[in-house]
Amino acid sequence: KETVLKPEIEENEAFEKIEPMLDYGNIKSSKDIEVPPLLIDQVIGHEESIETIKKAAKQRRNILLIGDPGVGKSMLAKGMAQILPHESLEDILIYPNVEDNNHPLIRSVPAGEGKKIVKATKGSAKNHEEKKTLITTFVIAAIVVIGFMYGRILEAIIAAALILLISIQIKPKNNNMSPKLLVNNEDKRFAPFMDATGAHAGALLGDVRHDPYQSGGLGTPAHERVESGMIHKANKGVLYIDEIGTMTMKTQQELLSAMQEKKYAITGQSENSSGAMVRSQAVPCDFVLVASGNLQVLEGMHIAMRSRIRGYGYEVFMKDSMEDTPENRKKLVRFVAQEVKNDGRIPHFAPDALDEIILEAKRRSGKQDALTLKLRDLGGLVRSSGDVAIEKGADLVTAEHVIEAKKFSRTLEQQIADRSIKQRKEYSMVHPEGGRVGLVNGLAVIGDRSGIVSPIAAEAAPAQSKEGGKIIATGKLGEIANESVQNVSALIKKYTNKDISDYDIHVQFIQTYDGVEGDSASVSIATAVISAVEDIPIDQTVALTGSLNVRGDVMPIGGATAKIEAAAESGIKKVLIPKSNMKDVMLEKKYEDMIEIVPTETLSDVLENILISGSKKDRLIEKMRNLSSKVASKVSKS
Ligand code: ADP
């Protein structure tokens, strides 16, 4: 059997890799790796941030965490709750107010006491109830017996009914008196952690339920209808809010006042309900706020809130990658162990599978010598690799499983990119052959890390209007096209002796998706325009990316690896990328032989590599050469 299996395994790309990513020593699988008990110690790659959080926890300071999604912000916040000082937690009770029914009273007691108190009052109410029932039954029985004895049955029955009615009437009053437990911290090992992300005002600040029978006096007493908010449940703990900028200003204002006062009265949040009449005594809400989001979140954030955090806390910026060192690779391996443990259903990872995860973290960082810290996503790959292993009945996850899982666990954007690549092949929107004037295979990134070939077409016609030519492009492309054509108009004039303003130039993305990142299209647009103006065909087997500055230098762009892989998938043979991006390229093995990568530094490098040879091209290149040597000599003279 083995002899049959062997050649198959040898063909597998994972086994071509000879050098392991890490010296695993005695470690046979991720099972042998110790996972720290405290959540904060499980967070990897944010050592400085963790120091700040620990300091903040000691002093009970607020925190603003800024960083990309899935880098561990909520994990840090949760971790902070675990290390908050073991101040005695509290239970909070709400009592009816006999003097003013609509202003219930608040009392806080040590954690665990609250439930006992409620039970005791309920118990005494119950005792009372039992006693009452006993006495009532006895009295009614006595009356009935006496009535029989004296032959006054009718009167006896009426009297009994009256007594029964009175005893029922007494009932609610007794129940009214027992308090309700608003916040229960019984048996809590750590300070509470409340995630209030996206919570509406009522859930966040507390609410009073509407009572349709309120006016009739038959309804539920006011204090029973009071519900605590997350700010109250987070008392002595952490209140976590992601994307705080999306909360309404009013809610942020209320939150701010709760932070300042450390207590907040609960009232009905909807104005038309009977709940709005009720307002409790102030309820303790002494929480630490951990707010988070990406940089844009600051825009929607109440100014006073931000300054409150700055004044009474720390602002922390979280990285999206860490340096690729053996130390950090080890941490990544521990991350896998943590994810396996937390999931509880998938098998542990063999060293070759761990290698594969490290490799993927390297690729996803998009940079040389870095490992990604977008670990929520990477955790997804860990789990789907585990699922593949289970499906195959393996008791350890191997490299093969990880490679297979990568195929399945593609993000939505990647799936869209896959689909569009396939479609474009089918409908031949990308023609990776021959030459075409004004048509260029641009490259773009959609979503986080999915590349896509995005053809751009330019047409130049003599200007219609006397005031000069227009650049005609639609949508988001309009801005980019205008800017990049404007940017290169001087260059084009120099290179071609033609004035862009003599032409109406139409620029069009042949097919595009929202969210196509713009700047990296500027080299492509300039190339298409020059091709159109000069009537020189563009080699369709070539794709390109890069951002162009006014001097004609090709500047670096993002997502180089994904773009190249997408080009290769589409049948492109050669790709031009900014020279400064060369170090970011980490192709998957299968693409390495499919495509040639050419670094470019200037627009003339680009044109030289992408225009189809001929006398027109030669003349253009000649002119460009002269120009740049003139520039160079000018520079060296000065
Ligand atoms: P964020 O709040 O930044 O969007 P989360 O804290 O919700 O990210 O991260 C989601 C999950 O991803 C975590 O529960 C954890 O399993 C994993 N994770 C993310 N970042 C890290 C990290 N730095 N170290 C360890 N695990 C992480």
XYZ file of C-alpha atoms and ligand atoms in Angstrom:
665
model
C 0.000 0.000 0.000
C 2.800 2.345 0.889
C 4.385 2.106 -2.483
C 1.168 3.310 -4.030
C 0.828 6.256 -1.704
C 4.367 7.499 -1.887
C 4.546 9.048 -5.320
C 1.281 10.874 -4.686
C 2.620 12.468 -1.562
C 5.828 13.441 -3.287
C 3.906 15.297 -5.908
C 2.240 17.423 -3.296
C 3.648 20.919 -3.198
C 3.844 21.014 0.562
C 6.433 18.328 0.555
C 8.676 20.141 -1.830
C 9.536 22.530 0.945
C 12.626 21.128 2.571
C 13.581 23.606 5.209
C 11.172 23.835 8.161
C 10.008 27.287 9.247
C 10.854 26.605 12.857
C 12.955 24.261 14.959
C 10.228 22.344 16.746
C 12.583 20.371 19.013
C 10.581 17.929 21.087
C 7.262 19.314 20.022
C 5.322 16.630 18.185
C 2.213 18.720 17.677
C 0.520 21.868 18.912
C -0.792 19.744 21.764
C 2.616 19.975 23.442
C 2.461 23.746 23.554
C 1.384 25.388 26.750
C -1.449 27.890 26.595
C -1.346 30.647 29.239
C -4.411 30.723 31.492
C -5.088 34.465 31.316
C -6.579 35.838 28.118
C -4.305 38.862 28.062
C -1.261 36.598 27.974
C -2.747 34.786 24.999
C -2.718 37.928 22.890
C 0.238 37.791 20.554
C 2.152 40.463 18.709
C 0.982 43.472 20.709
C 3.514 43.504 23.520
C 3.556 47.280 23.937
C -0.215 47.553 23.868
C -0.423 44.846 26.513
C 1.926 46.780 28.769
C -0.330 49.811 28.443
C -3.455 47.753 29.120
C -1.915 46.234 32.232
C -0.990 49.669 33.496
C -4.447 50.983 32.683
C -6.085 48.042 34.470
C -4.184 48.786 37.651
C -5.357 52.386 37.628
C -8.761 51.638 36.143
C -8.173 53.924 33.156
C -10.160 54.121 29.917
C -8.676 52.911 26.666
C -9.077 53.760 23.017
C -7.837 50.932 20.775
C -7.272 51.812 17.161
C -6.561 49.059 14.666
C -7.819 46.897 11.830
C -10.609 44.366 12.379
C -9.559 41.003 13.764
C -6.240 41.973 15.308
C -7.386 41.265 18.867
C -9.036 44.432 20.133
C -11.980 42.809 21.866
C -9.682 40.057 23.089
C -7.535 42.685 24.803
C -10.607 44.319 26.320
C -11.825 40.983 27.657
C -8.338 40.269 28.916
C -8.340 43.578 30.735
C -11.508 42.653 32.633
C -9.741 39.548 33.934
C -6.938 41.574 35.475
C -8.918 44.457 36.916
C -8.207 44.871 40.629
C -10.221 42.472 42.740
C -12.311 45.188 44.170
C -15.401 43.712 45.736
C -18.050 43.324 43.075
C -21.550 44.464 43.872
C -25.110 43.338 43.337
C -27.666 46.055 42.754
C -31.253 45.913 43.991
C -34.191 48.099 43.157
C -36.975 48.725 45.695
C -40.389 50.272 45.400
C -40.711 53.774 46.752
C -43.850 54.030 48.896
C -43.759 57.791 48.810
C -43.351 58.104 45.060
C -44.108 55.021 43.041
C -42.362 56.416 39.939
C -39.014 56.909 41.661
C -37.875 53.459 42.753
C -34.964 53.225 45.170
C -31.539 51.674 44.572
C -29.340 49.765 46.962
C -26.030 48.069 46.330
C -24.828 45.129 48.399
C -21.770 42.844 48.180
C -21.895 40.332 45.306
C -23.975 37.268 46.156
C -26.084 39.075 48.775
C -28.626 40.360 46.292
C -30.137 37.005 45.488
C -30.389 36.117 49.166
C -32.212 39.320 49.975
C -34.713 38.825 47.185
C -35.235 35.241 48.265
C -35.734 36.238 51.891
C -38.353 38.900 51.104
C -40.043 36.578 48.644
C -39.892 33.897 51.322
C -41.463 36.097 53.938
C -44.084 37.173 51.468
C -44.762 33.533 50.779
C -45.024 32.742 54.486
C -47.337 35.630 54.885
C -49.405 34.380 52.002
C -49.631 30.893 53.449
C -50.660 32.221 56.819
C -53.253 34.413 55.230
C -54.726 31.525 53.248
C -54.854 29.400 56.373
C -56.647 32.071 58.410
C -59.057 32.890 55.595
C -59.959 29.254 55.113
C -60.480 28.841 58.846
C -62.706 31.945 59.146
C -64.788 30.976 56.111
C -65.204 27.436 57.399
C -66.243 28.791 60.824
C -68.808 31.156 59.306
C -70.253 28.421 57.130
C -70.480 26.021 60.091
C -72.087 28.673 62.321
C -74.485 29.612 59.507
C -75.554 25.971 59.216
C -75.989 25.673 62.954
C -78.283 28.708 63.089
C -80.027 28.000 59.808
C -78.733 31.152 58.102
C -77.077 29.556 55.132
C -77.515 32.423 52.648
C -76.020 35.037 54.999
C -73.123 32.696 55.792
C -72.291 32.211 52.109
C -72.427 35.951 51.432
C -70.155 36.632 54.408
C -67.700 33.946 53.259
C -67.612 35.359 49.741
C -66.952 38.837 51.131
C -64.051 37.627 53.217
C -62.566 35.758 50.267
C -62.770 38.881 48.124
C -61.079 41.008 50.772
C -58.265 38.495 51.207
C -57.607 38.457 47.444
C -57.498 42.245 47.411
C -54.781 42.285 50.073
C -52.482 40.052 48.026
C -50.714 42.370 45.561
C -49.730 44.852 48.196
C -47.490 42.354 49.945
C -45.718 41.256 46.728
C -45.102 44.875 45.855
C -42.643 45.212 48.633
C -40.018 42.703 47.526
C -37.064 44.209 45.626
C -35.857 43.161 42.189
C -32.286 42.194 41.466
C -31.049 44.626 38.812
C -27.444 43.478 38.547
C -26.323 40.068 39.701
C -22.625 39.361 40.231
C -23.067 36.161 42.191
C -20.245 33.642 41.630
C -18.264 35.890 39.275
C -14.582 35.016 39.227
C -13.571 38.085 37.231
C -14.791 41.621 36.874
C -17.639 41.755 34.357
C -17.005 42.311 30.648
C -19.858 43.746 28.620
C -19.671 44.074 24.855
C -21.973 46.949 23.994
C -21.009 47.137 20.329
C -24.000 48.306 18.339
C -26.263 48.397 21.395
C -29.200 50.779 21.182
C -29.783 53.348 23.897
C -32.117 51.165 25.961
C -29.789 48.198 26.095
C -26.832 50.433 26.859
C -28.285 52.851 29.402
C -31.153 50.824 30.868
C -34.867 51.080 30.203
C -38.298 50.915 31.817
C -40.787 48.600 30.210
C -44.114 50.006 29.092
C -47.090 48.975 31.125
C -50.414 49.223 29.345
C -52.362 48.934 32.636
C -50.353 51.595 34.404
C -53.136 54.164 34.499
C -55.623 51.675 35.959
C -53.390 50.971 38.947
C -53.640 47.235 38.268
C -50.340 46.918 36.465
C -46.843 45.771 37.344
C -45.270 48.077 39.904
C -42.744 50.568 38.491
C -39.606 49.093 40.068
C -40.390 45.690 38.584
C -40.353 47.183 35.126
C -36.931 48.781 35.452
C -34.207 46.989 33.445
C -30.529 47.682 33.940
C -28.318 48.711 31.023
C -24.932 47.382 30.010
C -23.281 50.341 31.695
C -24.736 49.083 34.989
C -23.898 45.444 34.370
C -20.335 46.566 33.627
C -20.071 48.220 37.042
C -16.532 47.587 38.407
C -15.650 45.914 35.126
C -15.106 46.703 31.449
C -17.589 48.180 29.010
C -16.367 47.451 25.488
C -17.666 49.345 22.471
C -16.338 48.681 18.983
C -17.032 51.283 16.290
C -17.985 53.806 18.921
C -18.252 56.473 16.216
C -21.415 54.880 14.880
C -23.340 55.585 18.085
C -25.608 58.615 17.994
C -24.192 61.787 19.518
C -26.998 61.772 22.090
C -26.109 58.288 23.262
C -22.428 59.178 23.387
C -23.303 62.239 25.448
C -25.270 60.132 27.927
C -22.436 57.618 28.062
C -20.036 60.402 28.801
C -22.121 61.696 31.672
C -22.369 58.151 33.046
C -18.562 57.944 32.946
C -18.201 61.234 34.756
C -20.794 60.596 37.457
C -20.091 56.847 37.804
C -23.850 56.447 38.292
C -26.798 56.804 35.993
C -30.534 56.871 36.705
C -32.657 54.528 34.621
C -35.654 55.899 32.793
C -37.864 54.753 29.922
C -36.149 55.387 26.609
C -39.205 55.658 24.415
C -40.976 58.912 25.051
C -44.533 57.737 24.521
C -44.494 54.823 26.888
C -45.534 54.805 30.498
C -41.905 53.907 31.199
C -40.857 57.474 30.488
C -42.678 58.563 33.662
C -40.471 56.355 35.773
C -37.013 57.433 36.826
C -35.002 55.398 39.284
C -32.579 56.656 41.832
C -29.072 56.821 40.323
C -27.652 53.328 39.684
C -23.882 52.732 40.088
C -21.999 52.282 36.804
C -18.326 52.606 37.642
C -16.898 50.914 34.548
C -13.704 51.208 32.532
C -14.501 52.090 28.929
C -12.575 50.322 26.197
C -13.565 51.881 22.889
C -12.204 50.667 19.595
C -12.321 50.983 15.848
C -10.207 51.912 12.891
C -8.845 55.399 12.358
C -12.048 56.638 10.719
C -13.920 55.883 13.908
C -12.426 59.009 15.397
C -14.461 61.102 12.991
C -17.767 59.967 14.442
C -16.589 60.171 17.993
C -17.886 62.839 20.346
C -15.039 65.290 20.919
C -15.598 65.386 24.649
C -15.535 61.571 24.752
C -12.183 61.446 23.022
C -10.735 64.071 25.300
C -12.140 62.241 28.316
C -10.262 59.110 27.263
C -7.143 61.060 26.538
C -7.323 62.823 29.875
C -8.222 59.771 31.945
C -6.741 56.970 29.960
C -4.653 55.818 27.039
C -4.852 55.732 23.285
C -3.316 52.641 21.760
C -2.552 51.973 18.122
C -2.491 48.273 17.208
C -0.244 46.911 14.508
C -1.486 44.657 11.731
C 1.741 42.707 11.402
C 4.810 41.758 13.387
C 8.385 41.161 12.451
C 9.197 37.714 11.115
C 11.557 36.385 13.787
C 11.891 32.872 15.260
C 10.477 34.310 18.471
C 7.341 35.576 16.720
C 6.964 32.377 14.703
C 6.858 30.556 18.011
C 4.102 32.858 19.179
C 2.177 32.111 16.029
C 2.490 28.423 16.781
C 1.139 29.078 20.242
C -1.719 30.947 18.621
C -2.603 27.786 16.698
C -2.546 25.806 19.947
C -4.868 28.381 21.518
C -7.316 28.323 18.659
C -7.408 24.512 18.674
C -7.997 24.501 22.402
C -10.707 27.158 22.253
C -12.474 25.424 19.431
C -12.434 22.137 21.261
C -13.549 20.097 18.254
C -10.584 20.014 15.895
C -7.380 17.982 16.179
C -4.000 19.501 16.954
C -1.480 20.520 14.285
C 1.583 18.541 13.222
C 4.817 20.528 12.680
C 4.432 20.556 8.883
C 0.927 22.003 9.282
C 2.268 24.639 11.665
C 4.872 25.476 9.023
C 2.129 25.960 6.502
C 0.308 28.380 8.845
C 3.493 30.390 9.402
C 3.986 30.558 5.644
C 0.449 31.779 5.172
C 0.907 34.416 7.901
C 3.959 35.581 6.002
C 2.086 35.779 2.747
C -0.890 37.544 4.256
C 1.285 40.233 5.808
C 1.991 41.419 2.266
C 5.401 42.588 3.383
C 8.849 41.170 3.455
C 9.999 39.794 6.794
C 6.644 40.209 8.462
C 3.882 37.989 9.835
C 0.261 39.078 9.729
C -1.563 39.908 12.932
C -4.989 39.725 11.362
C -5.453 36.624 13.401
C -9.209 36.374 13.370
C -8.964 35.441 9.693
C -5.996 33.190 10.238
C -7.974 31.502 13.022
C -10.580 30.754 10.380
C -7.961 28.917 8.369
C -6.911 26.978 11.468
C -10.488 25.834 12.021
C -11.202 24.906 8.421
C -7.910 22.982 8.268
C -9.117 21.130 11.339
C -12.408 20.411 9.635
C -10.611 18.952 6.632
C -8.537 16.736 8.926
C -11.678 15.489 10.665
C -13.327 14.782 7.350
C -10.339 12.669 6.386
C -10.404 10.888 9.713
C -6.933 12.108 10.665
C -5.985 12.603 14.304
C -3.494 15.355 13.504
C -3.803 18.227 11.046
C -1.089 18.018 8.394
C 0.243 20.437 5.773
C -1.932 18.756 3.174
C -5.073 19.595 5.147
C -4.053 23.230 5.488
C -3.414 23.550 1.763
C -6.762 22.039 0.992
C -8.498 24.273 3.529
C -7.013 27.328 1.889
C -9.040 26.468 -1.164
C -12.268 26.228 0.829
C -11.874 29.084 3.224
C -11.654 31.835 0.695
C -13.236 35.104 1.718
C -16.251 36.476 -0.049
C -14.025 38.891 -1.946
C -11.712 36.111 -2.986
C -14.682 34.113 -4.199
C -15.886 37.121 -6.185
C -12.390 37.507 -7.605
C -12.269 33.791 -8.488
C -15.637 34.040 -10.132
C -14.715 37.111 -12.108
C -11.449 35.594 -13.264
C -13.384 32.592 -14.465
C -16.018 34.724 -16.111
C -13.474 36.902 -17.782
C -11.811 33.853 -19.180
C -15.127 32.576 -20.457
C -16.306 35.838 -21.939
C -12.797 36.759 -22.979
C -12.798 40.141 -21.354
C -9.128 39.686 -20.789
C -7.456 38.749 -24.068
C -3.997 37.718 -23.076
C -2.694 37.816 -26.631
C -1.812 40.247 -29.394
C -1.717 44.003 -29.274
C -4.469 46.600 -28.834
C -4.330 50.368 -28.930
C -5.553 52.087 -25.769
C -6.399 48.883 -23.921
C -4.344 47.868 -20.922
C -4.615 45.111 -18.342
C -4.619 46.969 -15.051
C -4.480 45.150 -11.738
C -6.498 45.934 -8.655
C -7.274 44.587 -5.229
C -10.774 43.960 -3.992
C -11.566 43.371 -0.376
C -8.624 42.680 1.796
C -6.295 40.622 -0.285
C -7.875 39.462 -3.512
C -6.333 40.452 -6.792
C -8.229 41.054 -9.973
C -7.362 41.943 -13.577
C -9.172 45.113 -14.408
C -8.828 46.177 -18.048
C -8.811 49.897 -18.756
C -9.589 51.406 -22.137
C -8.669 54.892 -23.339
C -9.682 56.653 -26.510
C -8.400 59.963 -27.781
C -10.289 62.142 -30.226
C -9.626 65.726 -31.338
C -11.231 68.119 -28.874
C -14.809 69.087 -29.653
C -14.732 72.383 -27.839
C -12.517 75.393 -28.484
C -11.684 75.700 -24.798
C -9.711 72.510 -25.065
C -10.155 68.837 -24.470
C -11.938 67.056 -21.675
C -11.174 63.948 -19.764
C -14.307 61.903 -19.715
C -14.611 59.133 -17.179
C -17.368 58.084 -14.865
C -17.841 57.341 -11.187
C -14.970 56.864 -8.851
C -12.755 56.333 -11.854
C -13.477 59.921 -12.870
C -11.441 61.387 -10.065
C -8.569 58.970 -10.427
C -8.509 59.290 -14.179
C -8.578 63.065 -14.049
C -5.860 63.198 -11.494
C -3.571 60.700 -13.130
C -4.052 62.118 -16.611
C -3.411 65.581 -15.231
C -0.383 64.234 -13.439
C 1.080 62.806 -16.581
C -0.055 65.459 -19.041
C 3.257 67.251 -18.709
C 5.100 63.988 -19.217
C 2.958 63.097 -22.181
C 3.627 66.467 -23.733
C 7.346 65.983 -23.301
C 7.300 62.419 -24.492
C 4.938 62.827 -27.397
C 5.110 66.492 -28.309
C 1.355 66.379 -28.152
C -0.816 68.536 -25.987
C -3.339 66.528 -24.050
C -5.679 69.486 -24.092
C -6.084 69.104 -27.850
C -7.917 65.870 -27.203
C -11.065 64.627 -25.605
C -9.963 61.580 -23.751
C -12.377 58.871 -22.731
C -11.227 56.518 -20.011
C -13.216 53.526 -18.938
C -12.832 50.538 -16.651
C -14.100 47.687 -18.796
C -15.665 46.013 -15.816
C -15.346 47.141 -12.291
C -16.462 46.497 -8.781
C -17.046 48.893 -5.979
C -14.108 49.196 -3.734
C -11.477 48.860 -6.429
C -8.587 50.740 -4.963
C -7.794 53.694 -7.111
C -4.323 55.009 -6.869
C -2.619 51.930 -8.217
C -4.452 52.436 -11.503
C -2.590 55.622 -12.393
C 0.259 53.945 -14.286
C -2.289 51.868 -16.179
C -4.375 54.898 -17.096
C -1.339 56.876 -18.239
C -0.178 53.933 -20.346
C -3.576 53.534 -21.970
C -3.781 57.252 -22.730
C -0.292 57.401 -24.253
C -1.074 54.344 -26.347
C -4.272 55.992 -27.559
C -2.720 59.361 -28.310
C 0.310 57.882 -30.048
C -1.576 55.039 -31.682
C 0.879 52.417 -30.437
C -0.573 49.024 -29.528
C -0.221 47.591 -26.028
C 0.942 44.032 -25.510
C -2.084 42.193 -24.122
C -0.025 39.427 -22.549
C 1.263 41.973 -20.052
C -0.499 43.355 -16.981
C 0.661 46.170 -14.790
C 0.213 48.051 -11.566
C 1.823 51.039 -9.961
C 1.175 54.566 -8.874
C 2.630 57.433 -10.848
C 3.964 60.721 -9.526
C 4.305 63.942 -11.520
C 7.928 63.250 -12.338
C 7.039 59.963 -13.962
C 8.401 57.744 -11.205
C 6.529 54.537 -10.468
C 5.595 54.484 -6.790
C 4.785 51.404 -4.663
C 1.267 49.995 -4.306
C -0.497 47.495 -2.026
C -1.418 43.897 -2.635
C 1.412 43.085 -5.051
C 1.288 39.328 -4.469
C -2.474 39.038 -4.891
C -2.378 41.100 -8.065
C 0.355 38.988 -9.645
C -1.443 35.777 -8.757
C -4.655 37.098 -10.310
C -2.745 38.008 -13.478
C -1.264 34.519 -13.656
C -4.722 32.992 -13.158
C -6.020 35.055 -16.080
C -3.368 33.766 -18.423
C -1.177 36.880 -18.392
C 2.471 36.055 -19.088
C 4.288 39.084 -17.749
C 3.504 41.584 -15.040
C 5.079 44.993 -14.415
C 5.242 46.099 -10.815
C 6.982 48.960 -9.016
C 10.557 48.041 -8.211
C 10.055 48.986 -4.581
C 7.329 46.318 -4.329
C 9.614 43.472 -5.423
C 10.409 42.561 -1.821
C 6.685 42.133 -1.023
C 6.198 39.403 -3.591
C 5.518 35.997 -2.078
C 3.916 33.873 -4.758
C 2.407 30.513 -4.084
C 4.548 27.847 -5.589
C 2.184 26.974 -8.408
C 2.350 30.507 -9.842
C 6.106 30.841 -9.830
C 6.646 29.367 -13.267
C 3.498 30.798 -14.778
C 4.464 34.422 -14.908
C 7.438 36.717 -15.361
C 7.750 39.645 -12.984
C 9.415 42.818 -14.237
C 10.297 45.626 -11.840
C 9.744 49.170 -13.120
C 11.029 52.482 -11.809
C 9.784 55.006 -14.329
C 7.018 55.443 -16.849
C 9.545 54.851 -19.630
C 10.434 51.459 -18.124
C 6.746 50.663 -18.268
C 6.252 51.797 -21.848
C 9.332 49.983 -22.985
C 7.995 46.737 -21.564
C 4.395 47.012 -22.563
C 4.195 48.738 -25.966
C 4.498 46.530 -29.020
C 7.727 47.048 -30.879
C 7.703 49.059 -34.088
C 9.006 52.283 -35.509
C 6.510 54.392 -33.522
C 7.527 52.788 -30.300
C 11.202 53.121 -31.071
C 10.811 56.814 -31.749
C 8.878 57.339 -28.543
C 11.383 55.449 -26.467
C 14.235 57.279 -28.116
C 12.651 60.612 -27.164
C 12.068 59.462 -23.637
C 15.644 58.310 -23.272
C 16.980 61.651 -24.421
C 14.647 63.387 -22.056
C 15.601 61.380 -19.058
C 19.325 61.653 -19.800
C 18.845 65.421 -20.050
C 17.056 65.383 -16.712
C 19.785 63.216 -15.268
C 22.537 65.517 -16.495
C 20.614 68.501 -15.166
C 20.401 66.836 -11.789
C 24.074 65.909 -11.770
C 25.074 69.453 -12.794
C 23.052 71.042 -10.020
P -11.023 42.647 16.896
O -11.742 43.002 18.141
O -9.734 43.407 16.741
O -11.855 42.701 15.668
P -10.970 40.065 18.098
O -10.358 40.391 19.398
O -12.434 39.931 18.073
O -10.543 41.137 17.013
O -10.284 38.767 17.503
C -11.025 37.649 17.132
C -10.308 36.371 17.480
O -9.118 36.242 16.716
C -9.867 36.304 18.913
O -10.881 35.805 19.704
C -8.673 35.363 18.833
O -9.101 34.035 18.767
C -8.062 35.726 17.512
N -7.049 36.784 17.656
C -7.105 38.007 17.094
N -6.021 38.724 17.396
C -5.245 37.956 18.180
C -3.976 38.148 18.817
N -3.307 39.286 18.688
N -3.472 37.127 19.532
C -4.132 35.977 19.644
N -5.324 35.739 19.086
C -5.888 36.702 18.343
